[in-house]
Coordinates of C-alpha atoms in Angstrom, one line a residue:
M15 CA 89.4 122.7 105.3
V16 CA 92.3 121.1 107.1
V17 CA 92.3 117.5 108.3
R18 CA 95.0 115.8 110.4
V19 CA 95.9 112.3 109.2
R20 CA 97.6 110.1 111.8
L21 CA 99.9 107.3 110.5
F22 CA 100.5 104.0 112.2
A23 CA 102.5 100.9 111.6
S24 CA 103.6 100.3 108.0
L25 CA 102.2 103.7 106.9
R26 CA 104.4 105.5 109.4
E27 CA 107.4 103.4 108.5
A28 CA 106.9 104.1 104.8
T29 CA 106.5 107.9 105.2
G30 CA 108.7 108.5 108.2
K31 CA 105.9 110.6 109.6
E32 CA 103.6 110.3 112.6
F33 CA 101.0 112.6 111.1
V34 CA 100.3 115.0 108.2
E35 CA 97.9 117.8 107.7
L36 CA 96.0 118.0 104.5
E37 CA 94.2 121.0 103.0
L38 CA 91.0 119.6 101.3
P39 CA 87.9 121.2 99.9
E40 CA 84.8 121.3 102.1
G41 CA 82.9 118.1 101.9
A42 CA 85.9 116.0 100.9
T43 CA 85.8 112.3 101.7
A44 CA 88.2 110.0 103.3
E45 CA 88.9 108.6 99.8
E46 CA 89.9 112.0 98.7
A47 CA 92.2 112.4 101.7
W48 CA 93.8 109.0 100.9
R49 CA 94.3 110.0 97.3
R50 CA 96.0 113.3 98.4
L51 CA 98.2 111.4 100.9
A52 CA 99.2 108.8 98.2
A53 CA 99.9 111.6 95.7
D54 CA 102.3 113.2 98.2
H55 CA 103.8 109.8 99.2
P56 CA 103.7 107.6 96.1
I57 CA 105.1 104.6 98.1
L58 CA 101.6 104.3 99.7
A59 CA 99.7 104.2 96.4
D60 CA 99.2 100.4 96.2
R61 CA 98.1 100.0 99.9
R62 CA 94.5 101.3 99.6
R63 CA 92.7 98.0 99.2
S64 CA 94.0 96.7 102.6
L65 CA 93.1 99.7 104.7
A66 CA 90.2 100.6 107.0
V67 CA 89.5 104.2 107.9
A68 CA 88.5 105.9 111.2
V69 CA 87.4 109.5 111.5
N70 CA 87.4 111.1 114.9
R71 CA 88.0 107.7 116.6
R72 CA 85.1 105.9 114.9
Y73 CA 85.4 103.5 112.0
A74 CA 84.0 105.1 108.8
R75 CA 83.4 104.5 105.1
F76 CA 85.8 106.0 102.6
E77 CA 82.8 107.7 100.9
E78 CA 81.7 109.6 103.9
P79 CA 82.3 113.4 103.9
L80 CA 84.9 114.5 106.5
P81 CA 84.0 117.3 109.0
P82 CA 86.4 120.3 109.1
G83 CA 89.3 119.6 111.5
A84 CA 88.7 115.9 111.5
E85 CA 91.4 113.4 112.7
V86 CA 91.6 110.7 110.0
V87 CA 93.4 107.4 110.7
F88 CA 94.1 104.9 107.9
V89 CA 94.3 101.6 109.6
P90 CA 96.7 99.1 108.0
P91 CA 96.4 95.3 108.5
V92 CA 97.8 94.2 111.8
S93 CA 99.6 90.9 112.3
G94 CA 101.7 89.4 115.0
G95 CA 101.2 87.4 118.1

């Protein structure tokens, strides 16, 4: 199945990409999507602990299976004022 991962803030800056499409096995989780993304972009590997994840515009758990065609957003910490 294909999922679309949108990248924001520091993740976009690190990869230089707004989104990527990942080919994953049916039933793959957000955790598996993150691992694939980090394998393709090693600069991201150490950022997992600080992320939240949203699937199809709803916060989700990393263990949840992704539906085919899902839009996945890994949400980095936000700071500013």
